[in-house]
PDB file of C-alpha atoms in Angstrom:
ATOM      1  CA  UNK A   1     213.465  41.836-101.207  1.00 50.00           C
ATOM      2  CA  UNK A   2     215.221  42.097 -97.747  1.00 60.00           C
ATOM      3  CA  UNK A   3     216.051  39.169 -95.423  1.00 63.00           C
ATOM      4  CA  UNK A   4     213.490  38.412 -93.243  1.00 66.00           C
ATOM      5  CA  UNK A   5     216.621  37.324 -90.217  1.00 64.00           C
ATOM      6  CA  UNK A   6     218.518  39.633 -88.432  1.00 67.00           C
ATOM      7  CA  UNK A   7     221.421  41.439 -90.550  1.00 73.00           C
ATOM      8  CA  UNK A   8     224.325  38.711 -90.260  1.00 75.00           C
ATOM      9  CA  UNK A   9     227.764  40.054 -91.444  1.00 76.00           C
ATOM     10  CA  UNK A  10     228.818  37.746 -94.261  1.00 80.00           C
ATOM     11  CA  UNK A  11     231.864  35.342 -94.300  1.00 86.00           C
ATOM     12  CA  UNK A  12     233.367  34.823 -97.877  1.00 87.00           C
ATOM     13  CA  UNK A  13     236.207  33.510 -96.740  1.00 91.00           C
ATOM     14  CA  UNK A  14     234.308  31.256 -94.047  1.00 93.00           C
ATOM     15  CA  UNK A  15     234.557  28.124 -96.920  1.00 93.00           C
ATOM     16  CA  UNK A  16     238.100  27.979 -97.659  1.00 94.00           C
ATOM     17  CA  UNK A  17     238.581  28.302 -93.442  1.00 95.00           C
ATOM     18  CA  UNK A  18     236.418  25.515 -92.705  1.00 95.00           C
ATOM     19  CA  UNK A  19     237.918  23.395 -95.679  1.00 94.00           C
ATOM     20  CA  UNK A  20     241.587  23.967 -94.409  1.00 95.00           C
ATOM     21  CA  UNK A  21     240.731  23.569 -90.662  1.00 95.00           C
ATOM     22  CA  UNK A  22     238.811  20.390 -90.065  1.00 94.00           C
ATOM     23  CA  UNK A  23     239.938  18.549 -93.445  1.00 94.00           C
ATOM     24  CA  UNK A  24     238.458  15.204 -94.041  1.00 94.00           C
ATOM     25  CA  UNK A  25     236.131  15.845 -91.022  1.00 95.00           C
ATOM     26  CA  UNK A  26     233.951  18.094 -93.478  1.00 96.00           C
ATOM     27  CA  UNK A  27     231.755  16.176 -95.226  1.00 96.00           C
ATOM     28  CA  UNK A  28     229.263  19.132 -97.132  1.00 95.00           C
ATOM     29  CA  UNK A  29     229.327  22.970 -96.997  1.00 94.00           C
ATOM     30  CA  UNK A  30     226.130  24.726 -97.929  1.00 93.00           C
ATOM     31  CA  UNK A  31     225.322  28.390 -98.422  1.00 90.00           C
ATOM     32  CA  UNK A  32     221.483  29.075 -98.395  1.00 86.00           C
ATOM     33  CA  UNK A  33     219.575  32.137 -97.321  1.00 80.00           C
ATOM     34  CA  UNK A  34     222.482  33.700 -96.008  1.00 82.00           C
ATOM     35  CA  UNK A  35     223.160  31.316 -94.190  1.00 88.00           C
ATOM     36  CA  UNK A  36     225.909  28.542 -93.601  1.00 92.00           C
ATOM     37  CA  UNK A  37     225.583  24.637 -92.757  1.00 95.00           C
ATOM     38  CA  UNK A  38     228.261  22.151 -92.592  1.00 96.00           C
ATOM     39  CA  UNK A  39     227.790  18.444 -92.472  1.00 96.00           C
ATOM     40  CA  UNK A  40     230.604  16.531 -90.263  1.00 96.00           C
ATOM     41  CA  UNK A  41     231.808  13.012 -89.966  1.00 96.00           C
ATOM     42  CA  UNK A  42     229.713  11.995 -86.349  1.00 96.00           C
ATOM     43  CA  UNK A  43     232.730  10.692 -84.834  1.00 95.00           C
ATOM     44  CA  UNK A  44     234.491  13.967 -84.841  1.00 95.00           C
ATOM     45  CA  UNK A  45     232.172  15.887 -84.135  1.00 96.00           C
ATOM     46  CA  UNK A  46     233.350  16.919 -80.399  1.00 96.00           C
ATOM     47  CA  UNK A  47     237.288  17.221 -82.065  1.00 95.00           C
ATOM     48  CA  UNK A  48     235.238  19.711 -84.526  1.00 96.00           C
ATOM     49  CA  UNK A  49     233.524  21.795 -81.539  1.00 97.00           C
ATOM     50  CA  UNK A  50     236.338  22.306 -80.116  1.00 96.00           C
ATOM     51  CA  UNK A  51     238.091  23.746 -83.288  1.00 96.00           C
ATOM     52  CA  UNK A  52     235.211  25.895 -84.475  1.00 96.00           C
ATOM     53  CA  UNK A  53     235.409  27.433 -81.008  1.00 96.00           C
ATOM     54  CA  UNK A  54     238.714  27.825 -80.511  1.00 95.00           C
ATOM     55  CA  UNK A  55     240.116  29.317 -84.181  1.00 95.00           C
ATOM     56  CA  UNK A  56     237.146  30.350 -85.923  1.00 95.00           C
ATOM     57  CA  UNK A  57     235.642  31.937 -82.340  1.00 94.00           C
ATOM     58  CA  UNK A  58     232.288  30.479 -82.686  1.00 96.00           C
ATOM     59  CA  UNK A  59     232.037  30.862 -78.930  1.00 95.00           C
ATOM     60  CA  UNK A  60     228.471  30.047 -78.248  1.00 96.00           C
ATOM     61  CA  UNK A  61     226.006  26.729 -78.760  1.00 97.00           C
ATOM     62  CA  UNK A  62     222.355  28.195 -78.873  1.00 96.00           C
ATOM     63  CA  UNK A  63     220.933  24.917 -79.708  1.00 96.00           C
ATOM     64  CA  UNK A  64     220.741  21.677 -80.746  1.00 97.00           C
ATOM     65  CA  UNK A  65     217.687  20.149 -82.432  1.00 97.00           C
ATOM     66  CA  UNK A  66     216.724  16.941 -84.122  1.00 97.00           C
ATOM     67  CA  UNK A  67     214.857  15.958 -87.288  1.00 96.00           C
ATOM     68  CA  UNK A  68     213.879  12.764 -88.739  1.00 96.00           C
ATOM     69  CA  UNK A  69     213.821  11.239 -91.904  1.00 95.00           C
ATOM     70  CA  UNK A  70     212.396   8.114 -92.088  1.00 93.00           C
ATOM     71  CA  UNK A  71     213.635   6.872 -95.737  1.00 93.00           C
ATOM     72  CA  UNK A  72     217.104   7.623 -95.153  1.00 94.00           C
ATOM     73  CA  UNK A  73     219.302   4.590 -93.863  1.00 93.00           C
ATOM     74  CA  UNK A  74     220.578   7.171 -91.168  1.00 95.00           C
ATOM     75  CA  UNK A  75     217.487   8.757 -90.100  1.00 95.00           C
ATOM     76  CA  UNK A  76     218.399  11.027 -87.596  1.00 97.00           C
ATOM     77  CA  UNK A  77     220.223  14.695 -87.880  1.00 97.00           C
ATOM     78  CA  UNK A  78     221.826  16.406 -84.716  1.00 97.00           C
ATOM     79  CA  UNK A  79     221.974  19.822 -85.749  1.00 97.00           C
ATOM     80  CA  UNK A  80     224.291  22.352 -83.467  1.00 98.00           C
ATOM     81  CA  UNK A  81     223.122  26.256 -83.633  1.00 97.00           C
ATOM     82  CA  UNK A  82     226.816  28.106 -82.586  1.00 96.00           C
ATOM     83  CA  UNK A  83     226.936  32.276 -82.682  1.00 94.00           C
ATOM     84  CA  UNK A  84     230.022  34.014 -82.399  1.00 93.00           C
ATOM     85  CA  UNK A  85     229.595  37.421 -81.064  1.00 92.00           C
ATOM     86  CA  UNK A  86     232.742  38.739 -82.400  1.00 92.00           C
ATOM     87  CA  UNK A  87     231.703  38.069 -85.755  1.00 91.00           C
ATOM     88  CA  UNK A  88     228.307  38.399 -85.768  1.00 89.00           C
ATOM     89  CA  UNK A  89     228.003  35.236 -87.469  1.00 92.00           C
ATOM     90  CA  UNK A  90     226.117  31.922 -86.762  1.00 93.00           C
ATOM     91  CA  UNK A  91     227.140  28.291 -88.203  1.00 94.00           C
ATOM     92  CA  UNK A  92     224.552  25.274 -88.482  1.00 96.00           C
ATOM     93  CA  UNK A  93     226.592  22.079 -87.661  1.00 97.00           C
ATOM     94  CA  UNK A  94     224.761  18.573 -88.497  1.00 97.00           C
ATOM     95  CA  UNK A  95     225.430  14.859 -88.095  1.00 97.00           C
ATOM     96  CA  UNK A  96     223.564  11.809 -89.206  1.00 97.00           C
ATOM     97  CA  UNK A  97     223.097   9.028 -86.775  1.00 96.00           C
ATOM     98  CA  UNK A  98     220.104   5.763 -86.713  1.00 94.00           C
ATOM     99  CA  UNK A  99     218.843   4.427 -83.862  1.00 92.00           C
ATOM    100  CA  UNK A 100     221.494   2.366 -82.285  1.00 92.00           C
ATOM    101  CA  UNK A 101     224.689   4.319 -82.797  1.00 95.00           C
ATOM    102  CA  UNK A 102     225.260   6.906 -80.429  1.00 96.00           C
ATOM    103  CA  UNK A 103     226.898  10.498 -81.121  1.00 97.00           C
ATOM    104  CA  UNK A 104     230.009  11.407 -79.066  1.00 97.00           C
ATOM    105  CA  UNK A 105     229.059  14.610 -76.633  1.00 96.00           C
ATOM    106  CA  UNK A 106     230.054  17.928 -76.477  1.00 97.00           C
ATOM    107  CA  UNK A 107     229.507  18.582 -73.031  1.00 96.00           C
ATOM    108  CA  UNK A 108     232.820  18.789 -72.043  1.00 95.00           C
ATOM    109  CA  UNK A 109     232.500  21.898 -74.883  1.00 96.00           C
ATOM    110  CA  UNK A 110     230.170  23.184 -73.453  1.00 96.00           C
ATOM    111  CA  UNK A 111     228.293  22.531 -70.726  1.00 95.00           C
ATOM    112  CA  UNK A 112     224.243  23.637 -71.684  1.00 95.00           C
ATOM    113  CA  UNK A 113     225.039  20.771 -74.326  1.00 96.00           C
ATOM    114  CA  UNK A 114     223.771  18.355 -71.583  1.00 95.00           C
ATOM    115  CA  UNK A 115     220.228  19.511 -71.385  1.00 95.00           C
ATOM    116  CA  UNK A 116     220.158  20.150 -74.874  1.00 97.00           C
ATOM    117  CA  UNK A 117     221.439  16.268 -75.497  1.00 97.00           C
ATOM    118  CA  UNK A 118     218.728  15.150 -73.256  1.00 96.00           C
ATOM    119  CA  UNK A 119     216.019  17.022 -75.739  1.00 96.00           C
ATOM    120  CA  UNK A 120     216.877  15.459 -78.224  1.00 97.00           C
ATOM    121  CA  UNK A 121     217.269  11.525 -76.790  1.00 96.00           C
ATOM    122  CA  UNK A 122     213.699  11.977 -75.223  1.00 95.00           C
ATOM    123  CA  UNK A 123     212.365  13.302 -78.706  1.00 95.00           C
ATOM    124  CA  UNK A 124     213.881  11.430 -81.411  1.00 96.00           C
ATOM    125  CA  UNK A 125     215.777   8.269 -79.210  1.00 95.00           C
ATOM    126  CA  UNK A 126     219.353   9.830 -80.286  1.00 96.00           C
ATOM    127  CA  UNK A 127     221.532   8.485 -77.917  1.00 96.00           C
ATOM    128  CA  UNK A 128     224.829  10.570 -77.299  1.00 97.00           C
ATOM    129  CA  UNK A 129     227.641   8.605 -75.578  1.00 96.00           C
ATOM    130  CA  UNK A 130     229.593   9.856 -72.565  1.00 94.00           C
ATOM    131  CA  UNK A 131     226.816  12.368 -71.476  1.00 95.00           C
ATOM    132  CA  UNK A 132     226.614  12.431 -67.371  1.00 94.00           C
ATOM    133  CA  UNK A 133     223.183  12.582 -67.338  1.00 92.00           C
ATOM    134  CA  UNK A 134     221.288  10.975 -70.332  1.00 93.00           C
ATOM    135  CA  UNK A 135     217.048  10.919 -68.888  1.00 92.00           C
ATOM    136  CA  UNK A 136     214.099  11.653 -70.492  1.00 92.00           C
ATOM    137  CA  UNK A 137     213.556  15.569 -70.158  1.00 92.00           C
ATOM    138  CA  UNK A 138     210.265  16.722 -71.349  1.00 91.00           C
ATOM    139  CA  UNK A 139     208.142  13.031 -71.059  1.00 86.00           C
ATOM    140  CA  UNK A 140     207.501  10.569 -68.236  1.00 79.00           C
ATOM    141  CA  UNK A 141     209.918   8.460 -67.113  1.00 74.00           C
ATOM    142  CA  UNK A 142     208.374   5.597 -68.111  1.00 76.00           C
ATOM    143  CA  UNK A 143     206.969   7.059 -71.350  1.00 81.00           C
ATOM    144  CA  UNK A 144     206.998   4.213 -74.105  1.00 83.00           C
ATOM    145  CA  UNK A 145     208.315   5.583 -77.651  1.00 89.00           C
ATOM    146  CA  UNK A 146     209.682   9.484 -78.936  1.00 92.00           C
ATOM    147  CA  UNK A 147     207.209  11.762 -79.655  1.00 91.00           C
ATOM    148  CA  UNK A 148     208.619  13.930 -82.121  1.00 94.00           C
ATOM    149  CA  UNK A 149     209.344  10.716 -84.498  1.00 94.00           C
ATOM    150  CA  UNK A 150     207.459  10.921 -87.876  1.00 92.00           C
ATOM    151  CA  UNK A 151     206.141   7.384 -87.634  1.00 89.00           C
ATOM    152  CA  UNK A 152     205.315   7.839 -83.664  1.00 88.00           C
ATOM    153  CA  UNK A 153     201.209   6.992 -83.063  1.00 82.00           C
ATOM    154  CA  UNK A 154     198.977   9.720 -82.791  1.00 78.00           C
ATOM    155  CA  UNK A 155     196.590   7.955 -80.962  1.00 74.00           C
ATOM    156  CA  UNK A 156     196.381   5.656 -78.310  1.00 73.00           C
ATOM    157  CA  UNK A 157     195.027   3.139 -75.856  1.00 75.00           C
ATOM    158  CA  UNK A 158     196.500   4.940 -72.574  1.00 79.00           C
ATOM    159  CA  UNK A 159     196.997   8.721 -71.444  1.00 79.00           C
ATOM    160  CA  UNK A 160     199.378   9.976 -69.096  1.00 77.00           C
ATOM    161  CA  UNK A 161     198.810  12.781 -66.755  1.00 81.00           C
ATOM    162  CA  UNK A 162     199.869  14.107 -63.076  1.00 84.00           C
ATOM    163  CA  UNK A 163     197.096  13.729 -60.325  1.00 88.00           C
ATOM    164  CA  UNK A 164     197.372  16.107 -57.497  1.00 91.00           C
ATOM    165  CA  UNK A 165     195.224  13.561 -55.676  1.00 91.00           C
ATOM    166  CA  UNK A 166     198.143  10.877 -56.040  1.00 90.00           C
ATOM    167  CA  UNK A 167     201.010  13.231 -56.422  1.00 88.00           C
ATOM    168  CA  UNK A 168     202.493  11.077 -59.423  1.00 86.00           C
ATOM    169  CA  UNK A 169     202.347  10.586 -62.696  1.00 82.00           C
ATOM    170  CA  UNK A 170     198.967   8.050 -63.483  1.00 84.00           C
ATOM    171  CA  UNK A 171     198.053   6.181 -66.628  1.00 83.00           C
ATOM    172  CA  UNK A 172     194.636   5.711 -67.598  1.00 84.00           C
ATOM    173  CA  UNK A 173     192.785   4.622 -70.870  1.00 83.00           C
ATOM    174  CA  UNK A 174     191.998   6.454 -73.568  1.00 77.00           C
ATOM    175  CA  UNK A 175     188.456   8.235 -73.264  1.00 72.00           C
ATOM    176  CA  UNK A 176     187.542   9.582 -76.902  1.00 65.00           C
ATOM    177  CA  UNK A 177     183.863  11.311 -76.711  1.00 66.00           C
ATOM    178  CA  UNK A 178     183.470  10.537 -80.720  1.00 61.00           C
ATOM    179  CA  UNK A 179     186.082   8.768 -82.553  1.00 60.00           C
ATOM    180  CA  UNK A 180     187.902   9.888 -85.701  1.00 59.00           C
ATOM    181  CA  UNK A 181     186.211   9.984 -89.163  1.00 58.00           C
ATOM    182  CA  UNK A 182     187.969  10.016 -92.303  1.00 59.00           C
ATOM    183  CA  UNK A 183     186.646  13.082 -94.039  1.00 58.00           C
ATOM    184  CA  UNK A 184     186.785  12.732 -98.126  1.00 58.00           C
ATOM    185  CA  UNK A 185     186.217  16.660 -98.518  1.00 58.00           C
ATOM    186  CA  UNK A 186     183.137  16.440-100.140  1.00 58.00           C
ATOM    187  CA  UNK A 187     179.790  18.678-100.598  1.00 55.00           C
ATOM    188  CA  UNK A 188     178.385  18.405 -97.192  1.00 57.00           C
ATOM    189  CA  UNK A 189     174.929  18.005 -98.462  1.00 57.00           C
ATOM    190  CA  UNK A 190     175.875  15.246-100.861  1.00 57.00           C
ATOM    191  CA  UNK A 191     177.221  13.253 -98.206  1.00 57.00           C
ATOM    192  CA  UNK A 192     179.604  10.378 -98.637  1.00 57.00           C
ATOM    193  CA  UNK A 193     178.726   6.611-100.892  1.00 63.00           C
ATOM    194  CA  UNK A 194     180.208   4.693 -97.883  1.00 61.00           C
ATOM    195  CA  UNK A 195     178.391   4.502 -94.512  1.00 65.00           C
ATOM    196  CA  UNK A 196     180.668   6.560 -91.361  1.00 63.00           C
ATOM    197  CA  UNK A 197     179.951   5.087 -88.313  1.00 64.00           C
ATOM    198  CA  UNK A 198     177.240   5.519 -85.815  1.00 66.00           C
ATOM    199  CA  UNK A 199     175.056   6.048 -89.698  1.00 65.00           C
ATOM    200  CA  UNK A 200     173.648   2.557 -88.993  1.00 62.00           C
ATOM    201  CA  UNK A 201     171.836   3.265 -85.676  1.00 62.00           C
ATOM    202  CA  UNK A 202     170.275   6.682 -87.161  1.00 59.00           C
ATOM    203  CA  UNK A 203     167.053   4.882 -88.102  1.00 54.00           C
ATOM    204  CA  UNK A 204     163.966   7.094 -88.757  1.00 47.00           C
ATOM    205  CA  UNK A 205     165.002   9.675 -91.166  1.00 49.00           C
ATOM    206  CA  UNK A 206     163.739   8.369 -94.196  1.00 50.00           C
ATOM    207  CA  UNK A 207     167.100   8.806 -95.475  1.00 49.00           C
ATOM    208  CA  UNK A 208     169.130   5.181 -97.105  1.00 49.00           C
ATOM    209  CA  UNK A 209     172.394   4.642 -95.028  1.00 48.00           C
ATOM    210  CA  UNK A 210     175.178   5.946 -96.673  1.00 44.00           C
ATOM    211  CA  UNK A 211     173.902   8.969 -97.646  1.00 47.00           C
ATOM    212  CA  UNK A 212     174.697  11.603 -95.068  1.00 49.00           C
ATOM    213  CA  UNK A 213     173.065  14.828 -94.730  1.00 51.00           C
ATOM    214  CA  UNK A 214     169.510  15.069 -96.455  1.00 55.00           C
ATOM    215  CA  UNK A 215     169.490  16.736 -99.827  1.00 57.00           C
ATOM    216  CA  UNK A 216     168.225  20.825 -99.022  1.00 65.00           C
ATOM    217  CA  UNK A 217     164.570  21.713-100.598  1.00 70.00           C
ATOM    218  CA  UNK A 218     164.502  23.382-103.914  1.00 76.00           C
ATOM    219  CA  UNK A 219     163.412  27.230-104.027  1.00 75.00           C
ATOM    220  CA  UNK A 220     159.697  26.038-104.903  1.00 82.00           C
ATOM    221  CA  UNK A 221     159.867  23.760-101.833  1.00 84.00           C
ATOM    222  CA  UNK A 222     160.477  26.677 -99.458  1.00 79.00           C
ATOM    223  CA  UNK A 223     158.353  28.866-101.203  1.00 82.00           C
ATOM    224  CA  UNK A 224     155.264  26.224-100.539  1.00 86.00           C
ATOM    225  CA  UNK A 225     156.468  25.557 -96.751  1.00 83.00           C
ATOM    226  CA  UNK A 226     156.421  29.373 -96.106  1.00 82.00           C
ATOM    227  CA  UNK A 227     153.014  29.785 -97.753  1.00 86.00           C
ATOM    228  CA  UNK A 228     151.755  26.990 -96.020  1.00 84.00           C
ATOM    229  CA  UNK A 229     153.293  28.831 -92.559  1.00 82.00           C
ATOM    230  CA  UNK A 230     151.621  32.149 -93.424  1.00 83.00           C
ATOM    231  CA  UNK A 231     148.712  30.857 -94.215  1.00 83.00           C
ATOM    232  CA  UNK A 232     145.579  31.547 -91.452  1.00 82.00           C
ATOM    233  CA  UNK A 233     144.365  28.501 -89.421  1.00 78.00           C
ATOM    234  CA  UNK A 234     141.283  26.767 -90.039  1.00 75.00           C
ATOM    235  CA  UNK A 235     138.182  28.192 -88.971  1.00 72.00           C
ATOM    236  CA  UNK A 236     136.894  26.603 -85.623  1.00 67.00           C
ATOM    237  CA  UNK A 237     133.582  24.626 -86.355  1.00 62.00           C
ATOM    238  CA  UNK A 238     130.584  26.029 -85.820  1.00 60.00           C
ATOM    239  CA  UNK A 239     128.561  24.652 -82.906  1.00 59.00           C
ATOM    240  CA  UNK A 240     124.834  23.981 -82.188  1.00 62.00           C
ATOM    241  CA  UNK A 241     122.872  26.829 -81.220  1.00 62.00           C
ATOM    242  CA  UNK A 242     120.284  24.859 -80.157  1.00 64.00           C
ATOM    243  CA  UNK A 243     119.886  20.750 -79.361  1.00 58.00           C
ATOM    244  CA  UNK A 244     117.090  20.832 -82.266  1.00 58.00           C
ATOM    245  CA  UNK A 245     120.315  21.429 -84.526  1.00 60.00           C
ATOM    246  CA  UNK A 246     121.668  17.887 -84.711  1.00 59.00           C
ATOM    247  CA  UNK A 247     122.681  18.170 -88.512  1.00 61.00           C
ATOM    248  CA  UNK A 248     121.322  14.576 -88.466  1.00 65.00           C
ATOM    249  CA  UNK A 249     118.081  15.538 -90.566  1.00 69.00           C
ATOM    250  CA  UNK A 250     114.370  17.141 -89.678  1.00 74.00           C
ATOM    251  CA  UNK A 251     113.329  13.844 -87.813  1.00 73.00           C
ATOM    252  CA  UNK A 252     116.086  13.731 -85.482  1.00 69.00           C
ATOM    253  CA  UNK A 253     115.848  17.075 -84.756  1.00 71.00           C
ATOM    254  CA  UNK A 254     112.139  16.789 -84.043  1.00 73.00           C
ATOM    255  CA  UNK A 255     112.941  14.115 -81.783  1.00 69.00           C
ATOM    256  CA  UNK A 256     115.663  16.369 -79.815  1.00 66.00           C
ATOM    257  CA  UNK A 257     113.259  19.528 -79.403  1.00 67.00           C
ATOM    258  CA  UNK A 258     111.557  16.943 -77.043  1.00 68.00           C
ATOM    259  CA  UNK A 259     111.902  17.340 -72.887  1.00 62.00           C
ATOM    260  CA  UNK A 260     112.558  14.191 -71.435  1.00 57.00           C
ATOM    261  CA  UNK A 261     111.240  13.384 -67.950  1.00 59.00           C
ATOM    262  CA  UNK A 262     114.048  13.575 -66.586  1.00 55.00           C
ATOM    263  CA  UNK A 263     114.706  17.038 -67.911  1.00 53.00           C
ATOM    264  CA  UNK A 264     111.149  17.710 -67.220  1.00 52.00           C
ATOM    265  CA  UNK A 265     111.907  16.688 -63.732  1.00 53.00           C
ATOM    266  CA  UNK A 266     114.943  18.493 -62.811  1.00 50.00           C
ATOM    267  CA  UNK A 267     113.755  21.689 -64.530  1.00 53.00           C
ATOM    268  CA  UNK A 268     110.716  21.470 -61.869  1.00 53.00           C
ATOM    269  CA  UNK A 269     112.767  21.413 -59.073  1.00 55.00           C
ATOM    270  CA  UNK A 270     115.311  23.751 -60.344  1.00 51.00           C
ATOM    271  CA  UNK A 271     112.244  26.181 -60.611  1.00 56.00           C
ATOM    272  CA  UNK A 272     111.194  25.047 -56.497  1.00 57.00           C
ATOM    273  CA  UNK A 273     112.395  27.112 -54.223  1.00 63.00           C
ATOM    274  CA  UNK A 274     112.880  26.072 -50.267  1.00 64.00           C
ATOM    275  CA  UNK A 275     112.016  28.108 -47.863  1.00 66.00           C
ATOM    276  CA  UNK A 276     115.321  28.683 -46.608  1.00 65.00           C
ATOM    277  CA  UNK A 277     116.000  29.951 -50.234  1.00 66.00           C
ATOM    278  CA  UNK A 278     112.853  32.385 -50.084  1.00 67.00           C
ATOM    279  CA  UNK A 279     114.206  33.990 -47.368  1.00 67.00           C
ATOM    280  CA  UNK A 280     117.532  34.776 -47.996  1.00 64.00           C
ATOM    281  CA  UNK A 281     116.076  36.286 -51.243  1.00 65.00           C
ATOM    282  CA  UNK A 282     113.628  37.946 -49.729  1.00 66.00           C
ATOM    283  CA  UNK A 283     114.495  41.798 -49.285  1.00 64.00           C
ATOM    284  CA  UNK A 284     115.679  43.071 -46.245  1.00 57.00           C
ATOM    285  CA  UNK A 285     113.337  45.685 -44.259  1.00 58.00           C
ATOM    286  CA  UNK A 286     114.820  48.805 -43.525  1.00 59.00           C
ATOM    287  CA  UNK A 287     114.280  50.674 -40.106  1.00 60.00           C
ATOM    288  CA  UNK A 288     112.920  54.049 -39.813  1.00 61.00           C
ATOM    289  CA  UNK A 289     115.296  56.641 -38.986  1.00 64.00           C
ATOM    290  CA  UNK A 290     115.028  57.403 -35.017  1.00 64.00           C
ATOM    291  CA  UNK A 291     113.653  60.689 -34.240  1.00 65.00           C
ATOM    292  CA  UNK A 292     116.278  63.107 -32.839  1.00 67.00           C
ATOM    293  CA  UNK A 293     115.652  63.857 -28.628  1.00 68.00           C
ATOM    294  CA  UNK A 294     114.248  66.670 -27.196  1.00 64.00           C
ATOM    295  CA  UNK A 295     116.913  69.099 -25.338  1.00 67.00           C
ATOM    296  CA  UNK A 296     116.690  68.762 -21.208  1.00 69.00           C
ATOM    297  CA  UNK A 297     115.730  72.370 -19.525  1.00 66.00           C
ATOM    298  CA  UNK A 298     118.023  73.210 -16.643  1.00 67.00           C
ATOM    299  CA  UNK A 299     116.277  72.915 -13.352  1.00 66.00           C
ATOM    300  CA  UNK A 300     115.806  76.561 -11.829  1.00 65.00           C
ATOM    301  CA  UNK A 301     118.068  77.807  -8.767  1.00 60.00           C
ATOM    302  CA  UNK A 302     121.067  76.197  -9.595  1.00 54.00           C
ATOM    303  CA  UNK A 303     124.474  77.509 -10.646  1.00 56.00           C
ATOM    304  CA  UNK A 304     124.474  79.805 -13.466  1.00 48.00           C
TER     305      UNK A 304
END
């Protein structure tokens, strides 16, 4: 199987060189990947730069990164990235360093080492003694803590951002729309023994606290709700045709056949008619067509 980097010309006699150039200064050489790394004492590690550059004609510092390990009594590696273009080769160069003790700079080196220096103090609190300009970089500059720290907080009781409105950096608290469950990885529909927050309040469901989701219906379950879906609605009740059809029995329908009087009454007058009514149903007379005129003779001795 190929590399997946770049073809890099190899070096076999790049360990012997390093051993017979820097001397006690070497601490480790490893070979991994095609690639080399060398571990140096961290008070020598400008004195190294400059040797690297000038005999072995690494010319170039790509980078310089951090990484932390929290267990070791030195937590902190400074790891250099150089190239040299003649060769085609690149070199890893680390020292170990813990909070307090500072690392000697290269930037006299090279001179990109000073934003590269200030990376790394503003992410992992590496400080690097004799650098001209040692600020945060990336962060506020009154940011509390390193961010890129393995034991640095998450989360928060303040959040930093820029307001255009202000035209600074503001601080404001922490505004979390739900906040963070601890998720056991469980079937979602068998839901959790211990009760997540905000459970208490639900209230209602018929479910016990605790319990999360409700348990889904079994196959005959949903085959009964979608029957009972399909199924057509009750017929609409039938009404009275009549009010002798109480439904109450034969004498209380006798008894509503009856008129009252005041049925009696108002059916009497509906049935009266006043005269104002008789006339405007009265039907209209028509009019006899006129007969059509008789045609004039002209009087004699006038104008033809």
């Amino acid at each position: 199987m190929a590399h997946p980097a770049p073809l890099v010309a190899p070096q076999p006699t790049l360990a012997a060189a390093l051993k017979a150039l820097l001397g006690a200064d070497l601490l480790a050489h490893d070979f991994a990947a095609d690639e080399d790394s060398i571990t140096v004492d961290r008070a020598a590690v400008a004195g190294v730069m400059i040797a690297l550059r000038d005999n072995l004609e690494y010319q170039q510092l790509m980078e310089i990164a951090g990484v932390d390990y929290p267990d070791r009594a030195e937590r902190f590696e400074v790891v250099y990235h150089l190239l040299s273009v003649t060769k085609n080769h690149r070199l890893r160069v680390r020292v170990s360093t813990d909070e307090a003790t500072p690392v000697p700079t290269i930037v006299p080196v090279w001179p990109n080492a000073g934003w590269l220096e200030r990376e790394v103090f503003d992410m992992y609190g590496v400080l690097f003694a004799g650098n001209p300009d040692l600020r945060r970089i990336l962060t506020d500059y009154g940011f509390q803590g390193h961010p890129q720290r393995k034991d640095f907080p998450l989360t928060g009781y303040t959040e930093l951002r820029y307001s255009e409105e202000d035209k600074r950096v503001v601080y404001e608290p922490v505004k979390l729309a739900q906040d963070f469950r601890n998720f056991d990885f469980l079937s979602p529909w068998e839901g959790a023994d211990y009760v997540l927050p905000g459970d208490e309040k639900a209230g209602g469901t018929g479910e016990a606290p605790g319990k999360g989701a409700p348990t889904p219906m079994t196959s005959k379950e949903v085959k009964a709700a979608d029957d009972k879906a399909k199924a057509p609605p009750p017929p609409t009740p039938k009404t009275t045709e009549s009010p002798a059809q109480t439904g109450a029995g034969a004498k209380v329908n006798k008894a509503a056949a009856k008129t009252s009087r005041e049925g009696a009454k108002a059916t009497t007058r509906a049935k009266a008619k006043t005269p104002a009514t008789k006339k405007a149903e009265a039907p209209a007379k028509t009019k006899a067509p006129a007969k059509p005129r008789a045609l004039r003779k002209p009087k004699a001795g006038g104008d033809a």
